[in-house]
mmCIF file with all atom_site columns, C-alpha atoms in Angstrom:
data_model
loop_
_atom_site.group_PDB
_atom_site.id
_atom_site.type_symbol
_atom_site.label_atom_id
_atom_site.label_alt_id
_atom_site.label_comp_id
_atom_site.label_asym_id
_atom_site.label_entity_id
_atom_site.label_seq_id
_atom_site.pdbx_PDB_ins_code
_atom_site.Cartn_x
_atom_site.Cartn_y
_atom_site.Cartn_z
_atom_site.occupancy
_atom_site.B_iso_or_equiv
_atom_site.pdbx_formal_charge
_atom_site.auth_seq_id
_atom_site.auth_comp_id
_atom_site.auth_asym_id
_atom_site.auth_atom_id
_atom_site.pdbx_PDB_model_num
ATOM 1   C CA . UNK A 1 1   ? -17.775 12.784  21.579  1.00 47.00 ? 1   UNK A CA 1
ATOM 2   C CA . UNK A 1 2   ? -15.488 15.603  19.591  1.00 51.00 ? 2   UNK A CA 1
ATOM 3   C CA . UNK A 1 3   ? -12.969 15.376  17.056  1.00 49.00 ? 3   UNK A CA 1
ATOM 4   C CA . UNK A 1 4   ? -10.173 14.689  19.369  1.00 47.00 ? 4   UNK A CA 1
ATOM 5   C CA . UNK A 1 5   ? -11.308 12.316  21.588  1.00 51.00 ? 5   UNK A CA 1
ATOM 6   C CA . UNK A 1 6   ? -13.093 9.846   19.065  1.00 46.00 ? 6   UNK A CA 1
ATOM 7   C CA . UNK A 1 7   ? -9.181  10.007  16.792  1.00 44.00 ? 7   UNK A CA 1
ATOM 8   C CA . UNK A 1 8   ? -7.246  9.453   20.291  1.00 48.00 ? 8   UNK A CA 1
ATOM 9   C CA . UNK A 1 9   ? -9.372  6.365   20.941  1.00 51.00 ? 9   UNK A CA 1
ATOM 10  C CA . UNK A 1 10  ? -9.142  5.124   17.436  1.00 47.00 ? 10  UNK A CA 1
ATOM 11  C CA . UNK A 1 11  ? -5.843  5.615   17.570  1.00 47.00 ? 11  UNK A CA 1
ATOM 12  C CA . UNK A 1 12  ? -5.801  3.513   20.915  1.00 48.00 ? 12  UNK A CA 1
ATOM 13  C CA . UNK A 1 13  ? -7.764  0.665   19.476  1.00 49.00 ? 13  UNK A CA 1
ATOM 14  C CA . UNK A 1 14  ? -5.596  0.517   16.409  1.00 47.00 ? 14  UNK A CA 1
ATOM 15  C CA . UNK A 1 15  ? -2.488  0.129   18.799  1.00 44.00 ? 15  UNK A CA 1
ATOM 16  C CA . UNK A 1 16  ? -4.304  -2.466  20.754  1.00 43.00 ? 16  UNK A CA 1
ATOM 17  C CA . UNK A 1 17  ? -5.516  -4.465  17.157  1.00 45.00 ? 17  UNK A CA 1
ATOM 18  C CA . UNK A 1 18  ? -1.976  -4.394  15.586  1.00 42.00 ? 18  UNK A CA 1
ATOM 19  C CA . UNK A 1 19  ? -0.062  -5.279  18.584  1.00 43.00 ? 19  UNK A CA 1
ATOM 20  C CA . UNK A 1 20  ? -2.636  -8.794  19.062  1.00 46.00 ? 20  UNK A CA 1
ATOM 21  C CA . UNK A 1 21  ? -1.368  -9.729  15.208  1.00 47.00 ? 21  UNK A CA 1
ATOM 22  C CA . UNK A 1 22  ? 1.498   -11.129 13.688  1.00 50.00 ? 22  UNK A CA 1
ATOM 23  C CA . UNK A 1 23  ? 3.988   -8.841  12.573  1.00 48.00 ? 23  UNK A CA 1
ATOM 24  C CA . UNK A 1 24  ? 3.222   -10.422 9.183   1.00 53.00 ? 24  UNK A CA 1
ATOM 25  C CA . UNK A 1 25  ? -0.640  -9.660  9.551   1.00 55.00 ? 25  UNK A CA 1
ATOM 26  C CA . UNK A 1 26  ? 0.293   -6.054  9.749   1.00 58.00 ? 26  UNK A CA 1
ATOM 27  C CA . UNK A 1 27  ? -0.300  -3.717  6.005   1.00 58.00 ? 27  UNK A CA 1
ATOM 28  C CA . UNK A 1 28  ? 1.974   -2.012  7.339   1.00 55.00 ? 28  UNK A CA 1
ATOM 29  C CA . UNK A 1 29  ? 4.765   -4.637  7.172   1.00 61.00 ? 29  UNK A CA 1
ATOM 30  C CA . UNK A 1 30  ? 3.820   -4.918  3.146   1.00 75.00 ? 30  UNK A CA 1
ATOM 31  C CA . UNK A 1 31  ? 2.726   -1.180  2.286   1.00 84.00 ? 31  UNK A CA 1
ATOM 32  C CA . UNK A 1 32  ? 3.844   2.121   3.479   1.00 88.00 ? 32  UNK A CA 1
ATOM 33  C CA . UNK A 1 33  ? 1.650   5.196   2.984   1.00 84.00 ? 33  UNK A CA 1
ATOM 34  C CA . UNK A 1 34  ? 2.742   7.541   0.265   1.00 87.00 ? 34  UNK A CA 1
ATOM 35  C CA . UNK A 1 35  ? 5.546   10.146  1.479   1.00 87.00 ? 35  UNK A CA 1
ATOM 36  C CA . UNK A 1 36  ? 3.792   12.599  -1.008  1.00 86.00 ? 36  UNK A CA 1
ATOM 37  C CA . UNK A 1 37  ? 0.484   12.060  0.617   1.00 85.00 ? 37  UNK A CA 1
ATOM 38  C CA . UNK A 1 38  ? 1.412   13.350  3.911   1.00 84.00 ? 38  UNK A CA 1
ATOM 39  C CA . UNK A 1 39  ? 0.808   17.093  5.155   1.00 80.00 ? 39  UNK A CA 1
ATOM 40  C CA . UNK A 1 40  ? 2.966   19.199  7.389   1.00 69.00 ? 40  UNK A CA 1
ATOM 41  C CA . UNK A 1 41  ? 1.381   21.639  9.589   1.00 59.00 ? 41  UNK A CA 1
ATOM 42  C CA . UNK A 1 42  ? -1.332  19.449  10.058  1.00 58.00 ? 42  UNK A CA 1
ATOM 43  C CA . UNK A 1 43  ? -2.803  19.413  13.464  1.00 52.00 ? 43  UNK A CA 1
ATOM 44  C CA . UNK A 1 44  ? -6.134  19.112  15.787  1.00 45.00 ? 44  UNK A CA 1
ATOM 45  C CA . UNK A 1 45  ? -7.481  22.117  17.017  1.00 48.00 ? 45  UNK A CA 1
ATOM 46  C CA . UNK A 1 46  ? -8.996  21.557  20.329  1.00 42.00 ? 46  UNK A CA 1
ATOM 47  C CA . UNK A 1 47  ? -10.875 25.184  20.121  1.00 45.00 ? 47  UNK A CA 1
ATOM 48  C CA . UNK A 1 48  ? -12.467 24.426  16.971  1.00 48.00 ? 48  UNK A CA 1
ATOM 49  C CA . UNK A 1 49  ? -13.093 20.512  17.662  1.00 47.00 ? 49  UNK A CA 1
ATOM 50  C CA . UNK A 1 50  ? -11.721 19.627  13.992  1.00 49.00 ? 50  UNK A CA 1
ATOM 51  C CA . UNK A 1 51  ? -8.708  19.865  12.002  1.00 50.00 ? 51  UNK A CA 1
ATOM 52  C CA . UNK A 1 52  ? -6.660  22.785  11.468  1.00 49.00 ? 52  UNK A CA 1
ATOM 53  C CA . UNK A 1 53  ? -3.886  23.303  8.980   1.00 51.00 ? 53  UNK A CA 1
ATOM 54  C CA . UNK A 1 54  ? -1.789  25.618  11.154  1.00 57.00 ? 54  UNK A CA 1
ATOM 55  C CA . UNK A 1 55  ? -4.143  28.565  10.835  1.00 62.00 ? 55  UNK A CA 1
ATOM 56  C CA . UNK A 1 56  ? -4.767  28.540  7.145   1.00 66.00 ? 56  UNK A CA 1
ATOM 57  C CA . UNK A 1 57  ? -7.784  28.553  5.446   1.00 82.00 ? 57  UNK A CA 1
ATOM 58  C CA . UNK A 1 58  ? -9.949  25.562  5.167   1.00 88.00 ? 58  UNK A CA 1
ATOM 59  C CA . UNK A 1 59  ? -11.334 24.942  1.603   1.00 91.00 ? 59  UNK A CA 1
ATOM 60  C CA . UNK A 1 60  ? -14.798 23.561  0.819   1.00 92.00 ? 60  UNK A CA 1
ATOM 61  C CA . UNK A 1 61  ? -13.240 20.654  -0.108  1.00 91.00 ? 61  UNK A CA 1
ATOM 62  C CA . UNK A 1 62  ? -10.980 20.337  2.711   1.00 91.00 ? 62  UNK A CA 1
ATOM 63  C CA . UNK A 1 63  ? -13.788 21.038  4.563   1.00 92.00 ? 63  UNK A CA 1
ATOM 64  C CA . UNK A 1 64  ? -16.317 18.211  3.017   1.00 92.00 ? 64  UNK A CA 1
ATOM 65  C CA . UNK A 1 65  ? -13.613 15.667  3.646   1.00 91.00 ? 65  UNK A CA 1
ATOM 66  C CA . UNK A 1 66  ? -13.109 16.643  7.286   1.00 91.00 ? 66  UNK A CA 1
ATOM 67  C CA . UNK A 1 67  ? -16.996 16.289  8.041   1.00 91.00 ? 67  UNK A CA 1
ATOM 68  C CA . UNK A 1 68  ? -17.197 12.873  5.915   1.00 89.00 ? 68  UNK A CA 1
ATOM 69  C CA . UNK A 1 69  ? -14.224 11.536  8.254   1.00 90.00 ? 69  UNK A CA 1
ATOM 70  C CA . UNK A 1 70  ? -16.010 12.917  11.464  1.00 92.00 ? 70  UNK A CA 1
ATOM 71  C CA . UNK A 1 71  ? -18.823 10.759  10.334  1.00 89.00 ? 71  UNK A CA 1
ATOM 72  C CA . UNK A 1 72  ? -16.964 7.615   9.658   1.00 92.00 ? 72  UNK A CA 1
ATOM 73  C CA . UNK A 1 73  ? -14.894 7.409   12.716  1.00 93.00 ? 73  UNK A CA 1
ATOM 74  C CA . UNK A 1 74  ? -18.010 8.499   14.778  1.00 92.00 ? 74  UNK A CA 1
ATOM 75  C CA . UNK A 1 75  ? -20.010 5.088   12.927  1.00 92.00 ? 75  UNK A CA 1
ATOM 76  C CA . UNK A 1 76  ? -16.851 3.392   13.323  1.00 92.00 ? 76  UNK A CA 1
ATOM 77  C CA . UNK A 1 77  ? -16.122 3.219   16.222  1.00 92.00 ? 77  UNK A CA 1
ATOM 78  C CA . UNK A 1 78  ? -19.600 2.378   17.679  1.00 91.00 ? 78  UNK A CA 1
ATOM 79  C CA . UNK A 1 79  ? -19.299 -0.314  15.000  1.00 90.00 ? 79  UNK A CA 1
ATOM 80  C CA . UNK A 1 80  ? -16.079 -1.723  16.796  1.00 89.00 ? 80  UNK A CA 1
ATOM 81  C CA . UNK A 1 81  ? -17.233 -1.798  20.106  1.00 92.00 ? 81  UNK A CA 1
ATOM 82  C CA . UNK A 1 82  ? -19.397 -4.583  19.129  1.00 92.00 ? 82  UNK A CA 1
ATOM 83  C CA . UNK A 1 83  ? -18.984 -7.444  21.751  1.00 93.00 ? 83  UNK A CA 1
ATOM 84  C CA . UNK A 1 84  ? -18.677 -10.234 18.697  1.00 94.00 ? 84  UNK A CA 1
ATOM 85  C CA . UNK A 1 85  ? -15.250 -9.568  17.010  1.00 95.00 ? 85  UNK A CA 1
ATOM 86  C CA . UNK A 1 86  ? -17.017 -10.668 13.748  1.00 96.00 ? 86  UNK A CA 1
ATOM 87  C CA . UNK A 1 87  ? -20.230 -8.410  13.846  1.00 95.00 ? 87  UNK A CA 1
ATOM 88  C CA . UNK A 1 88  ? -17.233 -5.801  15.047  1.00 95.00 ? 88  UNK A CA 1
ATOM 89  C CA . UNK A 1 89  ? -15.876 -6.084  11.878  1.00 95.00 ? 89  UNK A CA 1
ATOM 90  C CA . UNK A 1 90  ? -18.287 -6.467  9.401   1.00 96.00 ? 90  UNK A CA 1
ATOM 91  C CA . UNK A 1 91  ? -19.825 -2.982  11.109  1.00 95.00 ? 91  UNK A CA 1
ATOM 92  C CA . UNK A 1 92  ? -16.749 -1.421  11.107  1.00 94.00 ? 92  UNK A CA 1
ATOM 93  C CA . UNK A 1 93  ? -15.914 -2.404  7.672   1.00 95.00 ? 93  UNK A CA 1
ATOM 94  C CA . UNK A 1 94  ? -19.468 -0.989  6.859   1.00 95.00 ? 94  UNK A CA 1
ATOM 95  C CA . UNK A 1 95  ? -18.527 2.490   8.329   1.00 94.00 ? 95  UNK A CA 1
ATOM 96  C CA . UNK A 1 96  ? -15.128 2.653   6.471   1.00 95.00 ? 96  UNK A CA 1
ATOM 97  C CA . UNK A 1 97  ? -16.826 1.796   3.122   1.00 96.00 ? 97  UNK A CA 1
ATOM 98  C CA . UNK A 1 98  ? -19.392 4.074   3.623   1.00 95.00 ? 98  UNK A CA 1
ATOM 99  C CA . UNK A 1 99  ? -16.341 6.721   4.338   1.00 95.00 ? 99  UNK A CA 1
ATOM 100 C CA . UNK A 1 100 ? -14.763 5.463   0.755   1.00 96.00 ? 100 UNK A CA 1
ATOM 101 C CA . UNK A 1 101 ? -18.631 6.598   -0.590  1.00 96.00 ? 101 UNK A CA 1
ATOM 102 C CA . UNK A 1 102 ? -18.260 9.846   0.940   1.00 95.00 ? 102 UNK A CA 1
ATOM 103 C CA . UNK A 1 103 ? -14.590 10.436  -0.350  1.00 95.00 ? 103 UNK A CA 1
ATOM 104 C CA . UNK A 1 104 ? -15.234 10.045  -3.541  1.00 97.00 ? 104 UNK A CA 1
ATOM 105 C CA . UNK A 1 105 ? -17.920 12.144  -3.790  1.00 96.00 ? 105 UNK A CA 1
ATOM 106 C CA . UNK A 1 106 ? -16.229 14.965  -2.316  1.00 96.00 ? 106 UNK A CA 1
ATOM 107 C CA . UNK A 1 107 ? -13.648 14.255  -4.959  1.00 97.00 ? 107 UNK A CA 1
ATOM 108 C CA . UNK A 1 108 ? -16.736 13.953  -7.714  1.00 97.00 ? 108 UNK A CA 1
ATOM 109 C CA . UNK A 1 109 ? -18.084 17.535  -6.748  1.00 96.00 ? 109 UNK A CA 1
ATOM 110 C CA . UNK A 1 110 ? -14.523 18.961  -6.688  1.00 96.00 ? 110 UNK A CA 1
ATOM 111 C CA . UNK A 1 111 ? -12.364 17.206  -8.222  1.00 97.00 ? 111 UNK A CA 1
ATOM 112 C CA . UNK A 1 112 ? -10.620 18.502  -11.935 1.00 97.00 ? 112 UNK A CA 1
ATOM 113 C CA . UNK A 1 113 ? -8.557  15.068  -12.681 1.00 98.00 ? 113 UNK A CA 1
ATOM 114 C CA . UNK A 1 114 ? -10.783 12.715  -15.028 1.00 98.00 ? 114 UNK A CA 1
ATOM 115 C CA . UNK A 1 115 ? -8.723  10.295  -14.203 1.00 98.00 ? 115 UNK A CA 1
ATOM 116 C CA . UNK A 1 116 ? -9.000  10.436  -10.260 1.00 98.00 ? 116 UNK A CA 1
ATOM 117 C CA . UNK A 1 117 ? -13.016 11.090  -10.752 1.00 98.00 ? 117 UNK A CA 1
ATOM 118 C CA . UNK A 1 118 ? -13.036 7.800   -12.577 1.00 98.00 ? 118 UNK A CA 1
ATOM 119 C CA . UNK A 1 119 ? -11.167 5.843   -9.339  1.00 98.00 ? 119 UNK A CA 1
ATOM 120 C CA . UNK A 1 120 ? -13.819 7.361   -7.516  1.00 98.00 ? 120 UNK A CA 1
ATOM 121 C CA . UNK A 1 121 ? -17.035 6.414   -9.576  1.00 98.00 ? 121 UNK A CA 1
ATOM 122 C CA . UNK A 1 122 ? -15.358 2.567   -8.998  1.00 98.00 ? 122 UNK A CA 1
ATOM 123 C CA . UNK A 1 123 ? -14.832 3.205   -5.714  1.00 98.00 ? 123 UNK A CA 1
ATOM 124 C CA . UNK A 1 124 ? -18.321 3.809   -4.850  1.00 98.00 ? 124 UNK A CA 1
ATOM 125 C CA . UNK A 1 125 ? -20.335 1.527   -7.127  1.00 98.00 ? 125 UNK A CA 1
ATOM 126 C CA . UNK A 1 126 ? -17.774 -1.672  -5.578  1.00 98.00 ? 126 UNK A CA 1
ATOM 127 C CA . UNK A 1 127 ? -17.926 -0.162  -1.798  1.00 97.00 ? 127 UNK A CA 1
ATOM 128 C CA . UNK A 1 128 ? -21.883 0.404   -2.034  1.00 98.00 ? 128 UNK A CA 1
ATOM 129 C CA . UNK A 1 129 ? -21.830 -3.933  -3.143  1.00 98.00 ? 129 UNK A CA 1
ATOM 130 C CA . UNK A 1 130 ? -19.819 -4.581  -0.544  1.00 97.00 ? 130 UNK A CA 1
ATOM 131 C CA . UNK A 1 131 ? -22.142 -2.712  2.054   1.00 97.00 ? 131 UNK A CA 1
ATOM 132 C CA . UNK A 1 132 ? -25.126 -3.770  0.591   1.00 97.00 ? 132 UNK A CA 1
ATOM 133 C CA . UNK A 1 133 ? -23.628 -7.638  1.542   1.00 97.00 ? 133 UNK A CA 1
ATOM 134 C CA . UNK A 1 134 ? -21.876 -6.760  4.881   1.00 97.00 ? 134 UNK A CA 1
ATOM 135 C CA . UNK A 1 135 ? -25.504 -5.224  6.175   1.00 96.00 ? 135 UNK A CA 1
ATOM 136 C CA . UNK A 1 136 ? -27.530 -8.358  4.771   1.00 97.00 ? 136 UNK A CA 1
ATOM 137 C CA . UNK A 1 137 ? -24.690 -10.771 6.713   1.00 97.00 ? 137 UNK A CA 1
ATOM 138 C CA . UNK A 1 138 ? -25.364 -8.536  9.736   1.00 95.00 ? 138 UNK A CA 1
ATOM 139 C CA . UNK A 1 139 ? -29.008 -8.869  9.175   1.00 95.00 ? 139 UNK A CA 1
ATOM 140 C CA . UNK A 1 140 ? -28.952 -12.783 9.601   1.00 95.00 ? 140 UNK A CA 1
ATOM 141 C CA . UNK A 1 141 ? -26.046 -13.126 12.024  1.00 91.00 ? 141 UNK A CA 1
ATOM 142 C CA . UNK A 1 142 ? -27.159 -10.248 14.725  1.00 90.00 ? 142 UNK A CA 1
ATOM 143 C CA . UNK A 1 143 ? -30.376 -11.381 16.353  1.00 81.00 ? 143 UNK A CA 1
#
């Protein structure tokens, strides 16, 4: 499945998920992503089948977090099609931790900021715990 389709159905099942909740249930009613983390020009180039950034360059970073993200939402979603809504879950979770993993590592092989390398040593060493549990639950409950 490319780039485009796998973030459109995503995108889908996230409408679907939120919409079942409570308004209350919702991060998004308590948190608000970052104003200065957001990109303009950002877009999906069907030609390419991955990101563009309005016909700039793409740097080897750039680059190393686009193919980590492929990765996650490609585990992801195969994760949440699960039939059990908790094995869903727990194997989505899985594939967004392991997504974490791969962030920081791109930001550990190009990152300059101490302090952000240091978020992302913590970030792995409590998201590789967390998967380590998730895949022994899914061990015993999945038969």
């Amino acid at each position: 499945m490319n780039t485009l389709a796998t973030l459109a159905f995503l995108a889908a099942a996230a409408t679907v998920s939120f919409a079942a909740l409570p308004s209350d249930a919702s991060a998004q009613s308590t948190m608000a992503y970052p104003e200065k983390c957001k990109s303009e020009g950002m877009m999906m180039d069907k030609s390419k089948d991955d990101m563009s950034s309005g016909g700039m360059q793409v740097t080897d970073y750039q680059k190393a977090s686009m193919d980590g993200m492929k990765d996650m939402n490609m585990n992801m979603m195969q994760g949440m099609m699960k039939k059990d809504a908790d094995v869903s879950f727990v194997c989505g979770m899985i594939a967004h931790h392991m997504g974490a993993i791969s962030m920081s590592e791109v930001e550990l092989k190009y990152g300059d900021n101490e302090e952000a390398k240091q978020m992302a040593r913590r970030i792995i060493e409590a998201q590789k715990k967390e998967i380590e549990e998730m895949s022994k639950w899914v061990d015993k409950e999945v038969k």
